[in-house]
C-alpha positions as YAML, in Angstrom:
chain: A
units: angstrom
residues:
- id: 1
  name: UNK
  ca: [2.81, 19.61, -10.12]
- id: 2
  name: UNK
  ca: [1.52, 19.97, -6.12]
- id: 3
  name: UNK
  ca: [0.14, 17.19, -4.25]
- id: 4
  name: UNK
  ca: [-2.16, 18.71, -1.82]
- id: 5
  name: UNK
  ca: [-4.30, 15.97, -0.48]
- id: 6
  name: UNK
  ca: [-7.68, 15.06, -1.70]
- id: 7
  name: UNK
  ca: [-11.17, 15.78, -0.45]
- id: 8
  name: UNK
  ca: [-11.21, 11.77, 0.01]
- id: 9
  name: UNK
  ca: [-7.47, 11.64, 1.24]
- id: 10
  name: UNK
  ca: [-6.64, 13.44, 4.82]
- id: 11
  name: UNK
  ca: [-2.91, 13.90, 3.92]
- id: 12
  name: UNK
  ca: [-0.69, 15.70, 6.78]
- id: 13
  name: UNK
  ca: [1.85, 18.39, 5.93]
- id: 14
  name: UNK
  ca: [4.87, 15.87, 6.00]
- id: 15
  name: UNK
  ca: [3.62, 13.83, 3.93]
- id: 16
  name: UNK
  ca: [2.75, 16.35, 1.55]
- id: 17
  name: UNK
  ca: [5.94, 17.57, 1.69]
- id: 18
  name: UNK
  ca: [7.43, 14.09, 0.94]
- id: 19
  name: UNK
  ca: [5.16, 13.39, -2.18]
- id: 20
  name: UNK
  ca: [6.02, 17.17, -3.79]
- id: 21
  name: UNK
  ca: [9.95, 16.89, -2.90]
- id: 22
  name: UNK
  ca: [9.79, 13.09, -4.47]
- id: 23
  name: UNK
  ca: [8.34, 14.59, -7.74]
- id: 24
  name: UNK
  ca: [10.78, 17.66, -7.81]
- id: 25
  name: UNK
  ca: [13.86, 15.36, -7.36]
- id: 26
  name: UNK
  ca: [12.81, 12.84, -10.17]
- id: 27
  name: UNK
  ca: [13.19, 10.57, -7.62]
- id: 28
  name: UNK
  ca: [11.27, 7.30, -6.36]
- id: 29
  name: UNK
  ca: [8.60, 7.87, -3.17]
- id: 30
  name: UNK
  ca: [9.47, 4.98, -1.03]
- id: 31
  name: UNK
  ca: [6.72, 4.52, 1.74]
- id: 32
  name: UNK
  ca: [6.58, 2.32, 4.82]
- id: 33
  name: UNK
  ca: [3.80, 2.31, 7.28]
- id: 34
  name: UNK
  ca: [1.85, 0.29, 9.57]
- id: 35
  name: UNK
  ca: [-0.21, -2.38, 7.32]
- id: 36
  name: UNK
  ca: [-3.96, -0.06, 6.74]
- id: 37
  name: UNK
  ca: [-2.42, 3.84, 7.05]
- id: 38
  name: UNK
  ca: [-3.25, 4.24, 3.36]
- id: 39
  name: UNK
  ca: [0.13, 3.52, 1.59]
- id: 40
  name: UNK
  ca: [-1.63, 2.04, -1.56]
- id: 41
  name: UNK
  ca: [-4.47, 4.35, -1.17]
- id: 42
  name: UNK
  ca: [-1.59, 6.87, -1.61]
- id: 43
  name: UNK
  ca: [-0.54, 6.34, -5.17]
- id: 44
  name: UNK
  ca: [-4.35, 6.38, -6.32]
- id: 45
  name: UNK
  ca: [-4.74, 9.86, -4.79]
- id: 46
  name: UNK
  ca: [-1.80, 11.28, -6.22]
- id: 47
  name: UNK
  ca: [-2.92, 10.29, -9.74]
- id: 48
  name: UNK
  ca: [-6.44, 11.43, -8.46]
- id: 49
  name: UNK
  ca: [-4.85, 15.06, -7.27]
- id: 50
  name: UNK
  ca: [-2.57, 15.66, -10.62]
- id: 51
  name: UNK
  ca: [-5.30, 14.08, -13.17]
- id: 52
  name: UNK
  ca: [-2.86, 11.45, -14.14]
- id: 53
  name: UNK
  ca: [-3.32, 7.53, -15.04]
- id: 54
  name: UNK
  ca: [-2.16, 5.12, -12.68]
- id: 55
  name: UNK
  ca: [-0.31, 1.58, -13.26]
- id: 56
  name: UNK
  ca: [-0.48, -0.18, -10.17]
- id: 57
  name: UNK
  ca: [2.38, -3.10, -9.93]
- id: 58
  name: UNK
  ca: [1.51, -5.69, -7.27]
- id: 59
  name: UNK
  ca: [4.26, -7.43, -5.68]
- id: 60
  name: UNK
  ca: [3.99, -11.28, -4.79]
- id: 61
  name: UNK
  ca: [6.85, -13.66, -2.75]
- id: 62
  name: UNK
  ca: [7.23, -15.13, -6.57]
- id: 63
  name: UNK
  ca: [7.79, -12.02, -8.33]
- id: 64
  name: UNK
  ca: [10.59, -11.22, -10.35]
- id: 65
  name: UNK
  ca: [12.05, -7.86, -11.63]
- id: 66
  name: UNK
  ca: [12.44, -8.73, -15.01]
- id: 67
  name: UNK
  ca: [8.53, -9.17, -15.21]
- id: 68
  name: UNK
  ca: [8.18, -5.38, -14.87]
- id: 69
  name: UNK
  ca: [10.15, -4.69, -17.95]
- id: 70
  name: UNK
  ca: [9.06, -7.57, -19.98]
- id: 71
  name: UNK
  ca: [8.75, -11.34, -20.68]
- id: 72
  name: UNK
  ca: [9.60, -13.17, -23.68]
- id: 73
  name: UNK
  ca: [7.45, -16.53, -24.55]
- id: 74
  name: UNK
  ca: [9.66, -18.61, -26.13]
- id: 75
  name: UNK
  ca: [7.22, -21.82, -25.30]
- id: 76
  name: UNK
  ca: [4.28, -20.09, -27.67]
- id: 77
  name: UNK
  ca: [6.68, -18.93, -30.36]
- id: 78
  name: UNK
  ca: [7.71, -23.15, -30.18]
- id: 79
  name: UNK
  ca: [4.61, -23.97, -30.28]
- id: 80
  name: UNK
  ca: [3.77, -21.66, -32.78]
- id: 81
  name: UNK
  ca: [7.28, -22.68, -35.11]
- id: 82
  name: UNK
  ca: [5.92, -26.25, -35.15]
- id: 83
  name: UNK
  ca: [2.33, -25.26, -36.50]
- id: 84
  name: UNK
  ca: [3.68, -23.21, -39.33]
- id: 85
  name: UNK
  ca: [2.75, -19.93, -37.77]
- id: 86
  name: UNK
  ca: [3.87, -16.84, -39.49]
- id: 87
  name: UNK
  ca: [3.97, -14.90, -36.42]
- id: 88
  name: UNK
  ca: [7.37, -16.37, -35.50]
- id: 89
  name: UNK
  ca: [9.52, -14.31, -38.27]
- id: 90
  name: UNK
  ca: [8.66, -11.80, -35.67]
- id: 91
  name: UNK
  ca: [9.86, -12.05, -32.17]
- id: 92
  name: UNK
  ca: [8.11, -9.37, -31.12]
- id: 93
  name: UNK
  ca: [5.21, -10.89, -31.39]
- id: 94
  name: UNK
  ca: [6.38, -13.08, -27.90]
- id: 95
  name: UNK
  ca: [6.76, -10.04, -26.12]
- id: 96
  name: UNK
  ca: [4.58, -9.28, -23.08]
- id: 97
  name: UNK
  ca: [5.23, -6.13, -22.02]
- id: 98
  name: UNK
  ca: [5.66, -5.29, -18.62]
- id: 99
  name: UNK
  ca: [4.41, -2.16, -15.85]
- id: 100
  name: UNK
  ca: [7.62, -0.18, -16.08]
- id: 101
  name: UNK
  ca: [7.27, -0.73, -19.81]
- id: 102
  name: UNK
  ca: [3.82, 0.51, -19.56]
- id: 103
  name: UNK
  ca: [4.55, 3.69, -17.91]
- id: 104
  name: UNK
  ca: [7.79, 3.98, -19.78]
- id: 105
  name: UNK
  ca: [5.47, 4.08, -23.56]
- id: 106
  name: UNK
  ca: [2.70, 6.40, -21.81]
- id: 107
  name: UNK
  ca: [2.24, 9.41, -24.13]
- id: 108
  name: UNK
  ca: [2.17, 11.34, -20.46]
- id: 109
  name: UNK
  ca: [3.23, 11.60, -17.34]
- id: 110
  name: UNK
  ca: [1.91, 8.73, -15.08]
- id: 111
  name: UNK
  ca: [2.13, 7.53, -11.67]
- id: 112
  name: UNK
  ca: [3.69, 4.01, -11.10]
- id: 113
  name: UNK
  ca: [2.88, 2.04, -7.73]
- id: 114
  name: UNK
  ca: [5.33, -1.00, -6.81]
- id: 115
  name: UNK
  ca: [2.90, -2.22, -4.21]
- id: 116
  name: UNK
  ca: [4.31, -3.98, -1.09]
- id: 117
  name: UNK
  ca: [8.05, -4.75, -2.63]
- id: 118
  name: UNK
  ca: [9.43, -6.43, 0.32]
- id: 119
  name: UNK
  ca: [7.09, -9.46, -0.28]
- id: 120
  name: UNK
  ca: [9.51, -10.17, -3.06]
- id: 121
  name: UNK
  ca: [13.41, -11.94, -3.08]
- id: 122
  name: UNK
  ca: [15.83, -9.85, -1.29]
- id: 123
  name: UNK
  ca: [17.45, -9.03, -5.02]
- id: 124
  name: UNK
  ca: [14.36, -7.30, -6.28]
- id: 125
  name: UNK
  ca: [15.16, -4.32, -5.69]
- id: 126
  name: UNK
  ca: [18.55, -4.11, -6.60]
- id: 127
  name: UNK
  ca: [17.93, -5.57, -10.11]
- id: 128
  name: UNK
  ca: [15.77, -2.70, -11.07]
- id: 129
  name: UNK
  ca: [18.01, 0.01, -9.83]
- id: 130
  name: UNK
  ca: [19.25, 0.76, -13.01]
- id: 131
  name: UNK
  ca: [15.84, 1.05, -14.89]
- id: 132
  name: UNK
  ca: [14.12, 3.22, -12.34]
- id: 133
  name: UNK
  ca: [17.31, 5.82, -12.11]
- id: 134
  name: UNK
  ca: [17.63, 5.67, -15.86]
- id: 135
  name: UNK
  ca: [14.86, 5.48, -16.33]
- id: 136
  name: UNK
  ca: [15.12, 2.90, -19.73]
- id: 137
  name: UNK
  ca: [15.80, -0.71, -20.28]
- id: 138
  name: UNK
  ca: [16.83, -2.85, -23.08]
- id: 139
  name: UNK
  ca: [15.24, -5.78, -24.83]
- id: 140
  name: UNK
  ca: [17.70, -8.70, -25.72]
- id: 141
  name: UNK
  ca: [15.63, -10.37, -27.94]
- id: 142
  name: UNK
  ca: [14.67, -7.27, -30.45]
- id: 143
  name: UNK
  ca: [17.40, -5.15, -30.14]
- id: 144
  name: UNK
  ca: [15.75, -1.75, -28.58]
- id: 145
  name: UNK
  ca: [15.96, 0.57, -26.06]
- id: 146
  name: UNK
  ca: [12.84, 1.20, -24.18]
- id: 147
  name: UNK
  ca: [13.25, 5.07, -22.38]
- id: 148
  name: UNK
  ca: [10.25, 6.79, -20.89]
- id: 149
  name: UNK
  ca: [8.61, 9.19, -22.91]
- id: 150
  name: UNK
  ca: [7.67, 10.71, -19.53]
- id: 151
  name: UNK
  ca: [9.10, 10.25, -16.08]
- id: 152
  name: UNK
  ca: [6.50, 8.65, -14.28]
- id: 153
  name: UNK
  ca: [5.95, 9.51, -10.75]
- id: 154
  name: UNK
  ca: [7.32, 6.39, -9.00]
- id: 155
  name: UNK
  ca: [5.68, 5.47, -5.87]
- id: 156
  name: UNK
  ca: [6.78, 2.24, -3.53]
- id: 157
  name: UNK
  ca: [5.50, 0.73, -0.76]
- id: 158
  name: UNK
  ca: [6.69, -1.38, 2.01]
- id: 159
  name: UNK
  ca: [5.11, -2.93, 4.82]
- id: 160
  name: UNK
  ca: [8.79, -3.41, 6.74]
- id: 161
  name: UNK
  ca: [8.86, -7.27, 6.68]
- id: 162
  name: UNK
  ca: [12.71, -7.45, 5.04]
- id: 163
  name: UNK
  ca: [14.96, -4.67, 5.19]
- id: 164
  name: UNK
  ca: [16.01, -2.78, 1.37]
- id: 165
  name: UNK
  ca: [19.29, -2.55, 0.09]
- id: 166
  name: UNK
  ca: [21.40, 0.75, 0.85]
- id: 167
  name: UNK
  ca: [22.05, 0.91, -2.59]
- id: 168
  name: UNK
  ca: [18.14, 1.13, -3.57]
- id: 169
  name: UNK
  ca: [17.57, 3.38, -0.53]
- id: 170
  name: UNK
  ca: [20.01, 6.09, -1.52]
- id: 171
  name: UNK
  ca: [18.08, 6.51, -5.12]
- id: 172
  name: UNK
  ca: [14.69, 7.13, -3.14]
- id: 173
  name: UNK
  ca: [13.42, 9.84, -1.13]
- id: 174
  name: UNK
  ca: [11.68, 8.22, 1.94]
- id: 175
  name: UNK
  ca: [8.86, 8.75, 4.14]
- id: 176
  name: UNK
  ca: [7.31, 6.90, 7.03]
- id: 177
  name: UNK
  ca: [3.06, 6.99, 7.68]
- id: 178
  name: UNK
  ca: [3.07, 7.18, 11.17]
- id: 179
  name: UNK
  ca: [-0.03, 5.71, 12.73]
- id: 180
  name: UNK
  ca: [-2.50, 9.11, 13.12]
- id: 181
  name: UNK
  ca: [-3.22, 10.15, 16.30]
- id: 182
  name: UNK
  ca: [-6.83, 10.24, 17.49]
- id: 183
  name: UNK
  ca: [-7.73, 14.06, 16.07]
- id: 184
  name: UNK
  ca: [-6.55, 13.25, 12.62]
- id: 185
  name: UNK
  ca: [-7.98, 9.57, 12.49]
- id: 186
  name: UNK
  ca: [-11.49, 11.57, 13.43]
- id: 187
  name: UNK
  ca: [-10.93, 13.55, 10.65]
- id: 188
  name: UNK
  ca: [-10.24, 10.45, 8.52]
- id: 189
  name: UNK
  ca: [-13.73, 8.91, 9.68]
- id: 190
  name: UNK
  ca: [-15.17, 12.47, 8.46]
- id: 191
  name: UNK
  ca: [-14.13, 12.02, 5.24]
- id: 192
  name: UNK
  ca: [-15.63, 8.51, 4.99]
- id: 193
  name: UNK
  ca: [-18.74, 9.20, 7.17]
- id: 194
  name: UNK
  ca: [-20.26, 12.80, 7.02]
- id: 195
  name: UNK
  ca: [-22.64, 13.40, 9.37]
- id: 196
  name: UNK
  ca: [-21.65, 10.44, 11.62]
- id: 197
  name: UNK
  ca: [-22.96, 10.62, 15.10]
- id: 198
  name: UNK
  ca: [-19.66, 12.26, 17.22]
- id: 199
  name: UNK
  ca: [-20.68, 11.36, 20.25]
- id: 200
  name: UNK
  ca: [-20.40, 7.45, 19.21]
- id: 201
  name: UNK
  ca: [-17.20, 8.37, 17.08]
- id: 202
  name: UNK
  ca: [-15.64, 9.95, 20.02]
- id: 203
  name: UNK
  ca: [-16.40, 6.77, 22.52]
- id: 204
  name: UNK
  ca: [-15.06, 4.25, 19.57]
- id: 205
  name: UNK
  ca: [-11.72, 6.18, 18.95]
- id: 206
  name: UNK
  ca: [-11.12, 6.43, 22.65]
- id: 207
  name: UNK
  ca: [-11.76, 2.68, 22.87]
- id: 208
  name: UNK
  ca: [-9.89, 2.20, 19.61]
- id: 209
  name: UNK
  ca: [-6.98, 3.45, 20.90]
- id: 210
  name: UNK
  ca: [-7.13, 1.67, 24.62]
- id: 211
  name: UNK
  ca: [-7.11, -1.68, 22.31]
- id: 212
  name: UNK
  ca: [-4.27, -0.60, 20.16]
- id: 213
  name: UNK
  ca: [-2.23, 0.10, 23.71]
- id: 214
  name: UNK
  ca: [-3.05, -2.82, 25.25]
- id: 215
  name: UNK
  ca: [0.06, -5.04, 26.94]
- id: 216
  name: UNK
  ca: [0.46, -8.33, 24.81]
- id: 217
  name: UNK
  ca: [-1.63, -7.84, 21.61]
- id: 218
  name: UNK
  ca: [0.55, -9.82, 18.84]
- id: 219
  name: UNK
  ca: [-1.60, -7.33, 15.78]
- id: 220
  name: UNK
  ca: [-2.55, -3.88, 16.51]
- id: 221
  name: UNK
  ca: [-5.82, -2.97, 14.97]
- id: 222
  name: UNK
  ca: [-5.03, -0.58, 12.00]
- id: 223
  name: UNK
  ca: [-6.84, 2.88, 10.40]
- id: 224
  name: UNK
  ca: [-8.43, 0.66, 7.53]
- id: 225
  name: UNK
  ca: [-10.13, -1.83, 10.49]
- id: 226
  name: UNK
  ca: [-11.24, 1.17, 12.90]
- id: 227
  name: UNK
  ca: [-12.89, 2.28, 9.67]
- id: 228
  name: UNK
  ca: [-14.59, -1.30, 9.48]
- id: 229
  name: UNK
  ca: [-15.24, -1.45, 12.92]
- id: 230
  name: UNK
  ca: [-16.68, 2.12, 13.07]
- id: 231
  name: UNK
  ca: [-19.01, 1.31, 10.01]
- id: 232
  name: UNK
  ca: [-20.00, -1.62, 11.94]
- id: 233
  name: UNK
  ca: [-21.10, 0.63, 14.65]
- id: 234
  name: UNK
  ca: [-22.85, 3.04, 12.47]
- id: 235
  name: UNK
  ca: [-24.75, 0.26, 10.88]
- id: 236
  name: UNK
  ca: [-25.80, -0.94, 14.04]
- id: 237
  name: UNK
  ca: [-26.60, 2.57, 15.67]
- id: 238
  name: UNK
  ca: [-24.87, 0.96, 18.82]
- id: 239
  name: UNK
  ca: [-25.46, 3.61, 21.69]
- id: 240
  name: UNK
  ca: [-22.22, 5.01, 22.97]
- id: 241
  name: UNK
  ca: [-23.13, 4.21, 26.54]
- id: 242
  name: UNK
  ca: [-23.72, 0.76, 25.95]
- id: 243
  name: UNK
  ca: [-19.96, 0.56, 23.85]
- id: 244
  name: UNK
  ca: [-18.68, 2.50, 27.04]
- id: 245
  name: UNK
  ca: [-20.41, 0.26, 29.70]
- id: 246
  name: UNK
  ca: [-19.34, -3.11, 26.80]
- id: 247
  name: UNK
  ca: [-15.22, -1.58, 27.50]
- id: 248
  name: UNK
  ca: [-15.25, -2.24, 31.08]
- id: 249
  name: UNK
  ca: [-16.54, -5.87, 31.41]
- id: 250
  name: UNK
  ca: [-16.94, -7.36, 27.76]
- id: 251
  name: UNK
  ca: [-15.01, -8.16, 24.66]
- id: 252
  name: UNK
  ca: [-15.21, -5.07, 22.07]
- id: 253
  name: UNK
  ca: [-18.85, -4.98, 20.64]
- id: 254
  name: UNK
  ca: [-18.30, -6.63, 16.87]
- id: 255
  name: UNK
  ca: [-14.48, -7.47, 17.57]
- id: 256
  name: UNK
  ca: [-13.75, -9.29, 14.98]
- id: 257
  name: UNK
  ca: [-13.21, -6.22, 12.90]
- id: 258
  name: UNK
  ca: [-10.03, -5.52, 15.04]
- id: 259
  name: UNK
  ca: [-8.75, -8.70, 16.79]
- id: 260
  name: UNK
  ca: [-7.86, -10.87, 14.00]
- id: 261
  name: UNK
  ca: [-6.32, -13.92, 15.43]
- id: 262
  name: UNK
  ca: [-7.34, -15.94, 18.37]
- id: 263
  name: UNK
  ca: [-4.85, -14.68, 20.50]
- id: 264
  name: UNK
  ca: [-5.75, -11.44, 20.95]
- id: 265
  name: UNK
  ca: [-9.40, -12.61, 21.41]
- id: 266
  name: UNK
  ca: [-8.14, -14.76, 24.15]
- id: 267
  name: UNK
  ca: [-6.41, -11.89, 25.79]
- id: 268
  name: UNK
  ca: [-9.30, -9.64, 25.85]
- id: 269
  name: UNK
  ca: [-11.42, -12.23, 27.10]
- id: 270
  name: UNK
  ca: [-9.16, -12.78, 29.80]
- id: 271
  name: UNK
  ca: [-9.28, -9.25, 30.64]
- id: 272
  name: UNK
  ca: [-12.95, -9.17, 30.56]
- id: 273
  name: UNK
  ca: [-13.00, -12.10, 32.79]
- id: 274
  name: UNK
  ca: [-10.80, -10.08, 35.57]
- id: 275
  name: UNK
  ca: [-13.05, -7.25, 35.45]
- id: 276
  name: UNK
  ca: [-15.57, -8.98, 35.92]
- id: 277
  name: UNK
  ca: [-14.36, -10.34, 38.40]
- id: 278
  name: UNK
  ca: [-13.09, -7.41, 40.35]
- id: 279
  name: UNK
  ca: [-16.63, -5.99, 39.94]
- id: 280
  name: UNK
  ca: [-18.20, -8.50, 42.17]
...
């Protein structure tokens, strides 16, 4: 199995490289990035690329390893106990089943996303080391061993809000999306606009970038939002002259696809004020 990028995907070489050498190694991708450079989007075009399925995990602050594998209902089997239900002689009958176990009992080779696992406890991690480098589990309440038919590809994402422990970081092999520079994020807006005007995609990207640079912004605008912001644009047929003479004197045309708190609005209006000012 290659990874080489999809038509709707601009991959670079390293992280090509990263995705194949994770597969070779039987070992978990782990992915941090800048919040919108396509970390999710990753997984979906690496199933996409290989023609496998995809089980997508979601991470919340409340989530708990043990959901992954599986969860037992003892409160319906109760319930069910006290209504005369024949379904209680068997326990399995209580047993959700989780992702891991999903991708573990796939007749194929799949690709597993952990989306975003640092919103969860600092423990997380740790308590599935075990599973994902064994790649099997066992379930207390029936007896069995749950292995994977199939190694899944494992793919992980983090958004850098807690560090991971050492011990889950040594079992992964690790790559970092660095935020593209301006030729490759042009050929990103290719891929999602052919036959955009270049003229106004050139003028937005240079502005793009001026905002991301700019002294004292709390949130730098990110791929996905230059995306929004370009589609804006697009939708608007906004003249690149008027977005160039807007940069000097104004707050970006349609901001609010790239400042998103009031902050950063205030900042840029204060700039705009000074220039302004120093044009009179």
């Amino acid at each position: 199995m290659q990874f080489e990028g999809t038509s709707a995907y601009v991959a670079d070489k390293d992280l090509t490289v990263a995705v194949n050498a994770a597969i070779r190694l039987e070992r978990p991708l782990l992915v941090k990035g800048e919040p919108g450079t396509g970390k999710t989007e990753l997984a979906r075009q690496v199933a996409q690329s290989l023609g496998l399925d995809l089980i997508e995990w979601s991470v919340k602050s409340t989530t708990k390893a043990q959901q992954g594998l599986y969860e037992y209902d003892a409160v319906s089997r109760l319930r069910d106990s006290q209504l005369g239900d024949e379904r209680v002689n068997d326990v399995a009958n209580y047993i959700r089943r989780g992702k891991l176990w999903d991708a573990f009992a796939a007749d194929k080779k799949t690709v597993l996303l952990i989306d975003e696992i640092d919103k969860a406890d600092i423990e997380f991690p740790n308590d599935l080391l075990q599973e994902l480098d064994r790649m099997e589990f066992f379930v207390y309440e029936t007896g069995e061993t749950i292995r994977a038919r199939q190694r899944p590809i494992v793919i992980i994402t983090s958004n850098n809000e807690k560090e991971l422990p050492d011990a889950f970081l040594r079992r992964c092999f690790f790559h970092y999306i660095r935020f593209p520079d301006m030729e490759t994020l042009q050929r990103i807006v290719d891929v999602h606009y052919p036959g955009i005007k270049q003229a106004l995609v050139r003028e937005a990207l240079t502005q793009f970038y001026a905002i991301r640079e700019t002294a004292g912004l709390k949130k730098k605008p990110s791929t996905s939002e230059a995306l929004d912001w370009i589609r804006l644009l697009v939708s608007d047929d906004v003249d690149p002259e008027t977005l160039r003479g807007d940069a000097r004197n104004a707050l970006p045309k349609l901001h609010g696809a790239l400042l998103k708190n009031e902050q950063d609005v205030h900042l840029f209006e204060r700039l705009a004020f000074l220039a302004r000012q120093r044009g009179t």
